[in-house]
XYZ file of C-alpha atoms in Angstrom:
746
model
C 0.002 0.015 0.058
C 1.559 3.295 -0.748
C 0.440 6.856 -0.105
C 1.504 9.839 -2.452
C 1.913 13.136 -0.709
C 3.940 16.489 -1.780
C 4.863 19.719 -0.360
C 2.011 21.417 -2.350
C -0.583 19.222 -0.391
C 0.416 20.714 3.000
C -1.840 23.443 4.519
C 0.526 26.260 5.328
C -1.540 27.547 7.952
C -0.287 30.939 9.813
C 2.627 30.700 7.323
C 0.948 31.350 4.104
C 1.952 34.346 2.681
C 5.261 34.631 4.329
C 7.838 35.919 2.031
C 10.186 33.510 0.850
C 13.350 34.085 -1.685
C 13.213 31.895 -4.734
C 15.403 31.455 -7.988
C 14.864 30.571 -11.613
C 15.715 30.620 -14.898
C 14.666 33.348 -17.340
C 11.574 32.029 -18.596
C 7.988 32.485 -17.257
C 7.083 28.943 -17.093
C 10.559 27.765 -15.289
C 10.659 25.697 -12.419
C 11.254 27.685 -8.934
C 14.536 26.449 -6.461
C 15.067 27.767 -3.048
C 18.510 27.597 -3.601
C 21.034 29.347 -6.257
C 23.234 26.105 -5.874
C 20.491 23.666 -7.129
C 21.670 20.969 -9.549
C 18.514 21.218 -11.416
C 18.920 25.051 -12.036
C 21.098 24.979 -15.211
C 21.604 28.513 -16.461
C 23.842 31.282 -15.949
C 21.008 33.862 -16.030
C 19.736 33.432 -12.424
C 16.634 35.608 -11.312
C 16.039 36.164 -7.801
C 12.567 36.911 -6.372
C 10.859 37.449 -3.003
C 7.470 35.720 -3.459
C 4.654 35.034 -0.807
C 4.602 31.290 0.542
C 1.536 29.916 -1.615
C 0.225 26.651 -2.944
C 0.782 27.744 -6.417
C 4.572 28.658 -5.604
C 5.116 25.111 -4.067
C 3.695 23.482 -7.462
C 6.285 25.427 -9.496
C 9.156 23.821 -7.260
C 11.446 21.522 -8.845
C 11.345 18.324 -7.310
C 14.567 18.361 -5.582
C 14.207 21.320 -3.845
C 10.480 20.343 -3.012
C 11.972 17.085 -1.387
C 15.169 18.326 0.255
C 15.375 22.147 -0.210
C 16.759 24.165 2.876
C 14.463 27.058 3.463
C 15.233 30.014 5.292
C 17.463 30.481 8.464
C 16.966 27.152 10.625
C 16.188 29.168 13.960
C 13.134 30.786 12.556
C 9.385 29.638 12.683
C 9.117 29.730 9.089
C 12.665 27.693 8.782
C 11.495 24.866 11.202
C 8.205 24.458 9.767
C 9.400 23.917 6.364
C 12.359 21.962 7.605
C 9.930 19.864 9.489
C 8.062 18.762 6.107
C 11.006 17.937 3.952
C 14.059 15.477 3.859
C 13.483 12.865 6.208
C 10.521 14.801 8.026
C 6.764 14.601 8.133
C 5.980 14.095 4.629
C 8.486 11.134 4.228
C 7.318 9.732 7.517
C 3.993 9.611 6.418
C 4.686 7.711 3.441
C 6.739 5.296 5.405
C 5.792 2.270 7.261
C 2.057 1.802 5.703
C 2.580 -1.571 4.469
C 5.183 -4.335 3.876
C 8.126 -3.446 1.706
C 8.161 -4.964 -1.712
C 11.696 -6.810 -0.963
C 10.852 -7.772 2.406
C 7.466 -9.553 2.594
C 6.271 -12.256 4.878
C 2.916 -13.896 5.470
C 1.305 -14.309 9.218
C 1.463 -17.726 8.842
C 5.365 -17.701 8.514
C 5.571 -15.484 11.273
C 3.612 -17.810 13.511
C 5.540 -21.037 12.416
C 8.765 -19.303 12.907
C 7.772 -18.399 16.530
C 6.306 -21.957 16.887
C 9.341 -23.502 16.185
C 12.023 -21.279 18.252
C 9.746 -22.005 21.210
C 10.099 -25.977 20.618
C 13.766 -25.644 19.465
C 15.006 -24.521 23.273
C 15.227 -27.751 24.572
C 16.563 -29.694 21.465
C 19.802 -31.153 22.015
C 22.700 -29.413 19.757
C 23.686 -33.012 18.636
C 20.625 -33.082 16.597
C 21.343 -29.763 14.753
C 22.122 -31.745 11.335
C 18.785 -33.715 11.608
C 16.526 -32.740 8.462
C 13.193 -31.255 9.145
C 10.295 -30.802 6.682
C 11.407 -28.912 3.625
C 14.810 -30.875 3.256
C 16.846 -28.536 5.433
C 18.622 -29.332 8.718
C 17.235 -28.323 12.185
C 19.957 -25.595 12.515
C 19.317 -23.911 9.179
C 15.411 -23.873 9.935
C 16.223 -22.300 13.410
C 18.498 -19.641 11.740
C 15.743 -18.986 9.274
C 13.223 -18.376 11.879
C 15.882 -16.322 14.111
C 16.365 -14.118 11.057
C 12.489 -13.538 10.387
C 12.196 -12.575 14.160
C 14.862 -10.199 13.865
C 13.431 -8.789 10.343
C 9.859 -8.642 12.216
C 11.504 -6.685 15.446
C 13.161 -4.294 13.236
C 10.338 -3.512 11.034
C 8.475 -3.097 14.204
C 10.831 -0.582 16.052
C 11.189 1.279 12.537
C 7.581 1.719 12.569
C 7.404 2.973 16.196
C 10.039 5.349 15.453
C 8.459 6.871 12.123
C 5.043 7.022 13.792
C 6.717 9.052 16.728
C 8.485 11.395 14.445
C 5.542 12.138 12.387
C 3.021 12.750 15.674
C 5.948 14.790 17.425
C 6.165 17.092 14.435
C 2.242 17.271 14.133
C 2.242 18.425 17.857
C 4.003 21.486 16.908
C 1.556 22.461 13.933
C -1.678 21.579 15.113
C -3.337 22.901 11.769
C -1.974 19.686 10.020
C -3.867 17.386 12.401
C -6.878 17.043 10.255
C -5.070 16.960 7.089
C -2.478 14.108 8.482
C -5.361 11.756 10.104
C -5.694 9.475 7.186
C -1.821 8.561 6.609
C -1.725 8.361 10.601
C -4.485 5.725 10.923
C -2.774 3.420 8.148
C 0.319 4.019 9.620
C -1.004 3.054 13.114
C -3.051 -0.234 12.000
C 0.313 -1.508 10.267
C 2.467 -1.069 13.625
C -0.399 -2.857 15.470
C 0.151 -5.766 12.637
C 3.903 -5.823 13.460
C 3.534 -5.507 17.103
C 1.215 -8.774 17.174
C 3.440 -10.637 14.949
C 6.367 -9.845 16.905
C 4.706 -10.864 20.343
C 4.405 -14.335 18.788
C 8.044 -14.683 19.506
C 7.663 -13.692 23.149
C 6.447 -16.082 25.850
C 4.407 -13.873 28.677
C 5.562 -16.611 31.309
C 8.796 -16.522 30.615
C 8.986 -12.666 31.236
C 7.694 -13.048 34.631
C 9.990 -15.783 35.551
C 12.570 -13.629 34.094
C 11.555 -10.805 36.428
C 11.495 -13.379 39.085
C 14.817 -14.411 38.343
C 16.719 -11.249 38.307
C 14.891 -10.099 41.773
C 16.344 -13.472 43.400
C 18.922 -12.742 46.023
C 22.243 -14.764 45.560
C 21.866 -18.200 47.431
C 24.344 -19.741 49.534
C 26.809 -21.148 46.959
C 28.302 -24.894 47.590
C 32.278 -23.926 47.427
C 33.298 -26.549 49.655
C 31.422 -29.575 47.389
C 34.249 -31.940 46.696
C 32.556 -31.806 42.934
C 34.233 -28.816 42.331
C 37.577 -29.555 43.795
C 39.327 -29.897 40.304
C 38.763 -26.081 39.877
C 41.343 -25.232 42.345
C 41.175 -23.962 45.991
C 38.002 -22.572 47.726
C 38.803 -18.970 46.678
C 39.002 -20.162 43.056
C 36.001 -22.175 43.518
C 33.990 -19.238 44.863
C 34.728 -17.084 42.553
C 34.134 -19.448 39.556
C 30.269 -20.224 40.986
C 29.548 -16.470 41.474
C 30.533 -15.887 37.959
C 28.199 -18.839 37.153
C 25.268 -17.191 39.261
C 25.822 -13.936 37.540
C 25.836 -15.646 33.931
C 22.597 -17.717 34.639
C 20.814 -14.584 36.138
C 21.751 -12.327 33.070
C 20.533 -15.237 30.594
C 17.328 -15.620 32.664
C 16.429 -11.915 31.887
C 16.246 -12.696 28.087
C 12.959 -13.507 26.997
C 14.085 -16.212 24.232
C 16.688 -18.092 26.354
C 14.618 -20.677 27.870
C 15.500 -23.270 30.429
C 17.014 -25.402 28.110
C 19.393 -22.592 26.631
C 20.380 -21.510 30.325
C 21.232 -25.363 30.977
C 24.135 -25.086 28.745
C 25.665 -22.699 31.047
C 26.933 -25.679 33.317
C 29.694 -25.983 30.519
C 31.249 -22.348 31.655
C 32.332 -23.976 34.881
C 34.711 -26.189 33.165
C 35.671 -23.714 30.436
C 39.484 -24.357 29.512
C 39.438 -27.797 30.992
C 40.273 -30.629 29.087
C 36.918 -32.744 28.760
C 39.252 -35.860 29.839
C 40.463 -34.632 32.863
C 39.701 -36.410 36.180
C 36.586 -34.698 37.874
C 35.474 -32.851 34.762
C 32.227 -34.600 34.574
C 31.457 -34.454 38.120
C 32.017 -30.650 38.066
C 29.863 -29.951 35.195
C 27.001 -32.347 36.505
C 26.763 -30.308 39.818
C 26.854 -27.183 37.924
C 23.785 -28.278 36.086
C 22.034 -29.418 39.329
C 22.569 -25.891 40.643
C 21.543 -24.102 37.566
C 18.060 -26.515 37.872
C 17.733 -25.463 41.319
C 17.861 -22.100 40.411
C 15.445 -22.410 37.764
C 13.183 -23.993 40.443
C 13.347 -21.141 42.776
C 12.520 -18.612 39.953
C 9.403 -20.628 39.155
C 8.390 -21.356 42.739
C 8.487 -17.310 43.149
C 5.987 -16.737 40.278
C 2.568 -18.097 41.766
C -0.284 -18.054 39.263
C -1.673 -15.051 40.573
C 1.562 -12.934 40.104
C 1.334 -13.865 36.150
C -2.127 -12.010 35.784
C -1.574 -8.461 34.771
C -2.982 -6.051 37.367
C -0.486 -3.196 37.848
C -0.971 -0.204 35.514
C 1.982 1.820 34.713
C 3.220 4.819 32.279
C 6.573 4.555 30.400
C 8.389 6.894 29.074
C 10.192 5.996 25.866
C 13.970 7.133 25.524
C 14.273 10.110 22.985
C 16.465 9.102 20.182
C 17.915 12.497 20.087
C 19.220 12.082 23.465
C 21.927 9.460 22.564
C 25.195 10.275 20.846
C 23.955 13.450 19.419
C 27.555 14.038 17.806
C 28.508 10.659 16.524
C 25.295 9.699 14.710
C 21.541 9.167 15.215
C 20.392 6.738 17.593
C 17.269 4.422 16.494
C 14.046 4.843 18.630
C 13.727 2.184 21.364
C 17.595 1.908 21.684
C 19.066 1.114 24.891
C 16.144 -1.256 25.981
C 17.050 -4.630 26.478
C 15.117 -7.643 24.814
C 13.108 -8.453 28.155
C 11.849 -4.846 28.090
C 10.957 -4.906 24.433
C 9.205 -8.185 25.289
C 7.237 -6.450 28.073
C 6.242 -3.360 25.595
C 5.131 -6.139 22.979
C 2.919 -8.030 25.220
C 1.414 -5.679 27.632
C 1.090 -2.342 26.035
C -2.863 -1.342 26.149
C -2.461 2.193 24.922
C 0.429 4.551 23.380
C 0.839 7.703 22.509
C 3.828 7.616 20.021
C 3.948 11.540 19.727
C 5.032 12.012 23.295
C 6.489 8.777 23.595
C 4.122 7.671 26.356
C 3.060 4.363 26.555
C 0.465 2.600 29.194
C 1.045 -0.850 30.301
C -0.980 -3.314 32.057
C 1.838 -5.969 33.588
C 2.089 -8.497 36.459
C 3.340 -7.553 39.616
C 6.673 -9.027 39.509
C 6.910 -7.266 36.155
C 6.107 -3.773 37.765
C 8.783 -4.225 40.654
C 11.449 -4.705 37.950
C 10.316 -1.802 35.699
C 10.233 0.475 38.686
C 13.383 -0.463 40.001
C 16.527 1.576 39.491
C 18.027 -0.914 36.990
C 15.259 -0.421 34.635
C 16.161 0.904 31.231
C 12.930 2.013 30.893
C 11.474 4.928 33.239
C 8.084 4.158 34.603
C 5.420 5.465 37.167
C 2.330 4.494 38.442
C -0.234 5.004 35.643
C -2.496 6.634 38.694
C 0.261 9.230 39.260
C 1.523 11.841 36.657
C 4.256 10.094 34.557
C 7.999 11.278 35.227
C 7.857 13.550 32.347
C 8.994 17.460 32.192
C 6.684 20.175 33.031
C 4.831 21.312 30.175
C 4.458 25.171 29.763
C 1.526 26.493 28.226
C 2.211 29.087 25.661
C -0.618 31.940 24.939
C -4.101 30.632 23.646
C -3.277 27.283 26.179
C -1.568 25.464 23.445
C 1.894 23.777 24.017
C 4.933 24.587 22.178
C 3.226 25.723 19.067
C 5.403 26.917 16.236
C 4.076 30.069 14.764
C 5.330 33.634 13.238
C 6.269 35.912 16.371
C 8.255 33.837 18.560
C 11.462 33.114 16.552
C 10.903 35.147 13.453
C 12.465 38.257 12.804
C 9.048 40.120 13.107
C 8.720 43.538 14.774
C 10.001 43.404 18.275
C 7.033 45.026 19.525
C 5.015 42.264 18.308
C 6.962 39.468 19.841
C 5.191 36.664 21.973
C 6.873 35.477 25.149
C 9.034 32.411 24.618
C 8.034 29.040 26.775
C 10.121 26.182 27.566
C 8.009 23.882 24.900
C 8.998 26.622 22.192
C 12.729 26.041 23.090
C 12.272 22.276 22.731
C 10.444 22.769 19.623
C 13.735 24.905 18.553
C 16.050 21.905 19.769
C 13.858 19.217 17.809
C 12.965 21.170 14.571
C 15.977 23.462 14.272
C 19.120 21.201 15.268
C 21.447 23.947 13.448
C 19.821 26.774 15.596
C 21.955 29.415 17.225
C 23.344 28.567 20.643
C 23.243 32.243 21.643
C 20.304 34.493 21.722
C 19.866 38.413 22.581
C 16.750 38.354 24.735
C 14.497 40.797 26.630
C 12.575 40.758 29.868
C 11.244 43.734 31.924
C 13.247 42.621 34.970
C 16.643 42.333 33.584
C 16.519 44.267 30.207
C 18.272 42.946 27.232
C 21.156 40.281 27.697
C 22.958 37.709 25.708
C 22.340 34.015 26.967
C 22.658 30.455 25.932
C 19.728 28.373 25.074
C 20.475 26.502 28.402
C 20.409 29.398 30.581
C 17.056 30.663 29.051
C 15.640 27.113 29.841
C 16.451 27.147 33.500
C 15.040 30.945 33.771
C 12.179 29.832 32.164
C 11.602 26.657 34.604
C 11.744 29.418 37.631
C 9.101 31.556 35.796
C 10.857 34.144 33.813
C 9.168 35.775 31.050
C 10.788 37.202 28.220
C 11.316 37.264 24.522
C 13.822 36.151 21.765
C 15.018 39.303 19.957
C 17.773 37.800 17.799
C 19.948 35.063 17.370
C 23.507 35.034 15.912
C 22.110 34.458 12.202
C 19.998 37.317 12.663
C 22.912 40.174 13.191
C 23.187 42.532 10.076
C 26.399 41.682 8.349
C 26.714 45.270 7.038
C 27.119 46.356 10.590
C 29.714 43.305 11.437
C 31.853 43.729 8.445
C 32.070 40.387 7.779
C 33.178 40.531 4.414
C 35.911 43.067 4.796
C 37.107 41.199 7.888
C 37.811 37.865 5.897
C 39.447 39.818 3.208
C 41.600 41.707 5.527
C 45.431 40.939 5.519
C 47.245 39.656 8.553
C 48.967 42.437 10.476
C 52.356 43.051 9.599
C 53.331 43.093 13.204
C 51.208 40.702 15.134
C 54.051 39.711 17.295
C 54.360 43.451 18.805
C 52.023 42.984 21.965
C 54.667 44.321 24.568
C 57.605 46.276 24.808
C 60.791 44.731 23.919
C 58.736 42.381 21.424
C 58.839 43.404 17.511
C 58.354 47.065 17.033
C 58.265 49.320 19.940
C 55.223 51.202 21.635
C 55.051 53.823 19.216
C 54.272 51.669 16.398
C 50.705 51.460 14.964
C 50.569 47.780 15.558
C 51.776 47.784 19.361
C 49.308 45.495 21.521
C 47.440 44.152 18.463
C 46.875 40.902 19.710
C 44.991 42.330 22.815
C 42.037 43.874 20.597
C 38.895 42.726 18.948
C 40.420 42.848 15.547
C 42.821 40.437 16.362
C 40.694 38.297 18.402
C 38.132 38.034 15.350
C 41.158 36.992 13.187
C 42.226 34.534 15.707
C 38.529 32.928 15.228
C 38.795 32.633 11.620
C 42.343 31.213 11.891
C 41.003 28.340 14.145
C 37.679 27.793 12.186
C 38.273 24.949 9.470
C 35.059 24.601 7.831
C 34.398 27.300 5.458
C 30.684 27.106 6.024
C 31.328 27.858 9.728
C 33.639 30.678 9.219
C 30.535 33.355 8.845
C 28.528 31.801 11.640
C 31.666 31.883 14.145
C 32.160 35.505 13.522
C 28.393 36.058 14.304
C 28.771 34.377 17.380
C 31.679 36.259 18.494
C 29.929 39.540 18.088
C 26.916 38.221 19.864
C 28.946 36.698 22.837
C 30.843 39.870 23.236
C 27.582 41.425 24.378
C 27.742 38.789 27.580
C 28.739 40.957 30.734
C 29.957 37.777 32.194
C 31.453 35.158 29.854
C 30.972 32.488 32.708
C 27.268 32.954 31.931
C 27.963 31.302 28.451
C 29.555 28.062 30.400
C 31.736 26.554 27.753
C 31.448 23.181 29.889
C 27.711 22.575 28.513
C 27.014 20.318 25.779
C 26.821 22.103 22.654
C 28.358 25.189 23.886
C 30.423 27.972 21.702
C 32.987 26.449 19.369
C 36.466 26.898 20.715
C 37.560 29.170 17.822
C 34.747 31.561 19.187
C 36.493 31.367 22.636
C 39.856 32.282 21.053
C 38.306 35.238 19.684
C 36.657 36.290 22.896
C 39.824 35.978 25.192
C 43.810 36.293 24.711
C 46.433 34.734 26.678
C 48.316 37.976 25.616
C 49.876 39.367 28.888
C 49.267 42.944 29.481
C 52.190 45.397 30.319
C 51.350 46.953 33.787
C 54.591 49.204 34.288
C 53.089 52.298 33.149
C 50.338 51.842 36.202
C 52.591 51.101 39.028
C 53.887 53.859 41.253
C 56.976 55.375 40.654
C 60.062 53.849 42.698
C 63.940 53.864 43.269
C 64.088 50.182 41.494
C 64.180 51.505 37.756
C 63.534 48.103 36.262
C 60.078 47.955 38.395
C 59.323 51.533 38.612
C 56.076 52.888 36.822
C 54.725 55.968 36.086
C 51.730 56.107 38.391
C 49.371 56.528 35.517
C 45.501 55.653 36.365
C 44.017 52.648 34.990
C 41.094 54.518 33.559
C 39.056 52.236 31.031
C 41.495 49.187 31.933
C 40.384 48.961 35.270
C 37.359 46.913 34.648
C 38.896 44.775 32.015
C 38.011 41.214 33.038
C 40.492 38.422 33.376
C 39.274 34.570 33.732
C 41.324 31.830 35.652
C 40.542 28.197 36.974
C 42.013 29.553 40.630
C 42.381 32.915 42.020
C 42.067 31.999 45.606
C 45.655 31.251 47.434
C 43.578 29.175 50.091
C 42.530 26.685 47.568
C 45.133 23.765 46.634
C 46.444 24.254 42.752
C 47.954 26.836 40.435
C 45.597 29.339 38.422
C 45.380 28.437 34.582
C 43.999 30.251 31.710
C 40.457 28.434 30.569
C 42.630 27.962 27.304
C 45.660 26.424 28.884
C 46.630 22.855 27.996
C 46.598 22.166 31.752
C 42.843 23.079 31.914
C 42.158 21.081 29.080
C 41.292 24.079 26.775
C 37.769 23.853 28.074
C 37.083 27.607 28.004
C 35.246 29.524 30.476
C 32.960 27.484 32.711
C 30.564 28.691 35.381
C 32.996 27.648 38.327
C 36.045 29.847 37.036
C 36.934 32.909 38.944
C 36.602 36.184 37.642
C 39.071 39.062 38.329
C 39.626 42.713 37.009
C 42.892 44.307 35.992
C 42.188 46.551 39.389
C 42.243 43.093 41.542
C 45.329 42.056 39.253
C 47.344 45.336 40.584
C 46.023 45.113 44.093
C 47.180 41.618 45.028
C 50.601 39.632 44.952
C 49.398 36.319 46.483
C 48.290 34.634 43.377
C 49.812 31.246 42.186
C 49.884 31.190 38.396
C 50.678 28.575 35.939
C 54.056 29.184 34.442
C 53.194 28.302 31.039
C 50.050 29.936 30.239
C 50.555 33.022 32.973
C 47.499 32.001 35.276
C 44.626 33.460 33.197
C 43.068 34.601 30.191
C 42.183 38.319 29.441
C 38.893 39.263 27.656
C 39.867 41.188 24.406
C 40.213 45.082 24.769
C 37.429 46.948 23.090
C 38.866 50.003 20.581
C 38.707 52.653 23.458
C 40.817 50.246 25.896
C 43.453 49.527 23.609
C 43.807 52.921 22.310
C 44.080 54.053 26.231
C 46.753 51.119 26.491
C 48.916 52.360 23.752
C 48.871 55.956 25.065
C 49.712 54.812 28.765
C 52.574 52.954 27.113
C 53.713 55.735 25.032
C 53.512 58.270 28.039
C 55.666 55.794 30.443
C 58.293 55.298 27.414
C 58.643 59.167 27.512
C 59.150 59.060 31.033
C 61.875 56.042 30.980
C 63.667 57.947 28.248
C 63.741 61.139 30.209
C 65.097 58.961 33.420
C 67.865 57.389 31.292
C 69.021 60.674 29.842
C 68.549 63.147 32.852
C 69.168 66.148 31.422
C 71.656 64.672 28.516
C 71.858 66.422 25.245
C 70.613 63.245 23.581
C 67.010 64.328 24.337
C 65.159 65.574 20.956
C 62.997 67.853 22.838
C 60.905 69.023 19.980
C 59.615 65.830 19.087
C 59.133 64.696 22.918
C 57.015 68.073 23.275
C 54.723 67.134 20.081
C 54.191 63.532 21.319
C 53.192 65.009 24.736
C 50.974 67.504 23.026
C 49.067 64.864 21.118
C 48.876 62.533 24.442
C 47.653 65.185 26.145
C 44.695 65.694 23.855
C 43.719 61.624 24.554
C 39.904 61.444 25.058
C 38.081 58.338 25.315
C 35.170 57.873 22.674
C 32.911 57.344 25.766
C 33.379 59.810 28.611
C 31.816 57.475 31.041
C 35.027 55.477 30.833
C 37.233 58.316 32.037
C 36.517 59.789 35.394
C 37.390 63.145 36.618
C 40.376 62.066 38.723
C 41.591 59.753 36.136
C 41.585 62.674 33.726
C 43.397 65.020 36.262
C 46.083 62.566 37.091
C 46.662 61.819 33.244
C 47.014 65.241 32.749
C 49.121 65.857 35.666
C 51.595 63.180 34.859
C 51.992 64.613 31.175
C 52.381 68.330 32.559
C 55.406 67.025 35.183
C 56.862 65.529 31.927
C 56.408 68.696 29.920
C 58.282 70.521 32.643
C 61.144 68.101 32.546
C 61.255 68.254 28.939
C 61.384 72.398 29.309
C 64.084 72.059 31.896
C 66.185 69.462 29.590
C 65.727 72.243 26.822
C 67.054 74.764 29.095
C 70.003 72.917 30.156
C 70.939 72.127 26.443
C 70.678 75.268 25.037
C 71.601 77.899 27.594
C 71.166 81.607 27.355
C 74.355 83.347 26.346
C 75.119 86.433 28.819
C 75.050 89.959 27.403
C 78.430 91.321 26.485
């Protein structure tokens, strides 16, 4: 049975009429494309147009773009809606697992016969494997064929459940699609039930109950002093072997299609590696077989007939496929569940909401005890209570997590709807490539730059706010991305401190401390071409965070390392200009105010002398280059100047400096130039080598220095700056008077 659906069949709901960009050849009847790079757009004269999203336009899309096209930014409502439909999204899922595949068909009688064969084969002696059965094939080959069919049916059941889960999960975010999707969903649900019934034939409910009883049995007293086991070695060796045999039996008993006959062969494990003709071999194996038989009897005795009736009602939450191995592949739905748990789902599921992944089970008490135990791989709770699921916030109108224009889109800010937890869950599910950083606004905290994780935590605490922009929303015209990527490397990139490269009067002095060089570091460490633009946008947005610890580089899916190298620098600040003058010329300063540099942030793993361990830069190899995390210490340059008790790493210097703003870098350079002039005057001390006119001109330029933002330049700082320059001017004047004395009148 096949179902034919196309993108043009889908109701567009609130997104109908949204503006989208399309590309086409020159003719009026040409197909439309959503990407200029589409392989079916074979023309050099490509036309671009912004058109409303309508059914007529969708009918004109080329087949490749309609099925696999990428629409808009992934973090917008429109992008998530169209992305959820295409590729392996909703349209694909609604047409999948609606009936048997052409190449993998089987009939119900084949499934029934295979299940019966495997049930009867559990107690057959392996020596009879080559005996022929009906059809002229050996017993072993028949069993292998039955096991292969069992595996195929289970695989299809899991695939059908996964497909139905994905389809219903998408529909929950777009309720205007529910009526349209009912017919294909009904077909999928029927086929899933057919597969469940066939797979359930391979599971013996009594074995599931016995397995639950077996895994709950306490370890019995083991006969390590029995003479039959003397061949194994001393008492301690015998004890270890018997404990291992018990664990092997208990593990095998938890697998539903390994019956007592299969578990009986575990007796050979006790004599593994021993020659079969060795004295005592047969006695040890026979005694192990008797032990296993006694354990089987204990498990059977623990399951009274009343315990096999389903009397407990549980709600089970399926593990999300996206939670496992997010960076190394996609895990299949229902992965992580052992065969016993899968058998329970097949046998005792009475109701299922595959969209939310919540199944209702009616199970025997022993099975319920195992499902509710901490070792269960399936989170369960009594159905009378609410399932142990995350709280579902309700958005405007009482509908949870509905994706519509106005939450994620770049619609007018005054028209934005408050974001909810379910909106962010939808963003993570439907927009896996969405930005990790957002500019947000709330009435209580104003505008902030926050990661998605932090926004989620605040929403759970009742925060009310809106998303203003993600990194991809930032206007490239303001960021100057193209100019930055094309700009050459600075010629004096090594000149960050006095004595390295060019001197303090070189225009490139301190380059490595500034924003521009930080952006270049991000580009140098971004190896994928498609990530360069995004990383620069993330860098620009992250610079708006007041405290970088709020970005927490230790969280999963945090900022790329390349962005952290743009936010921080491990270059050292030269602080000599800001120290007080002293008699020690090597350490004497100029007494300049820190000014705009006072609040510059430094991040270290440990700033306390009372805590064991050196302080490292978050980018240091000793700190595993993990970037700034929430538990790091934050200092300022003023703190650094005020203390001398730090214990820094000798490799990285102990901290990473937040890159300087243009004003801070400008003041840093000016302060070093003033300090250089003072040192020059100290060295020459009135000698004729001083070029007083040049020095005077430099001091005039430095006296006129002003920050772009006057708030960064307090009155006392300005006075101290000007007073230092006036003193240097007086020294220059005195030096000029000494070198050019006035001749006495004749």
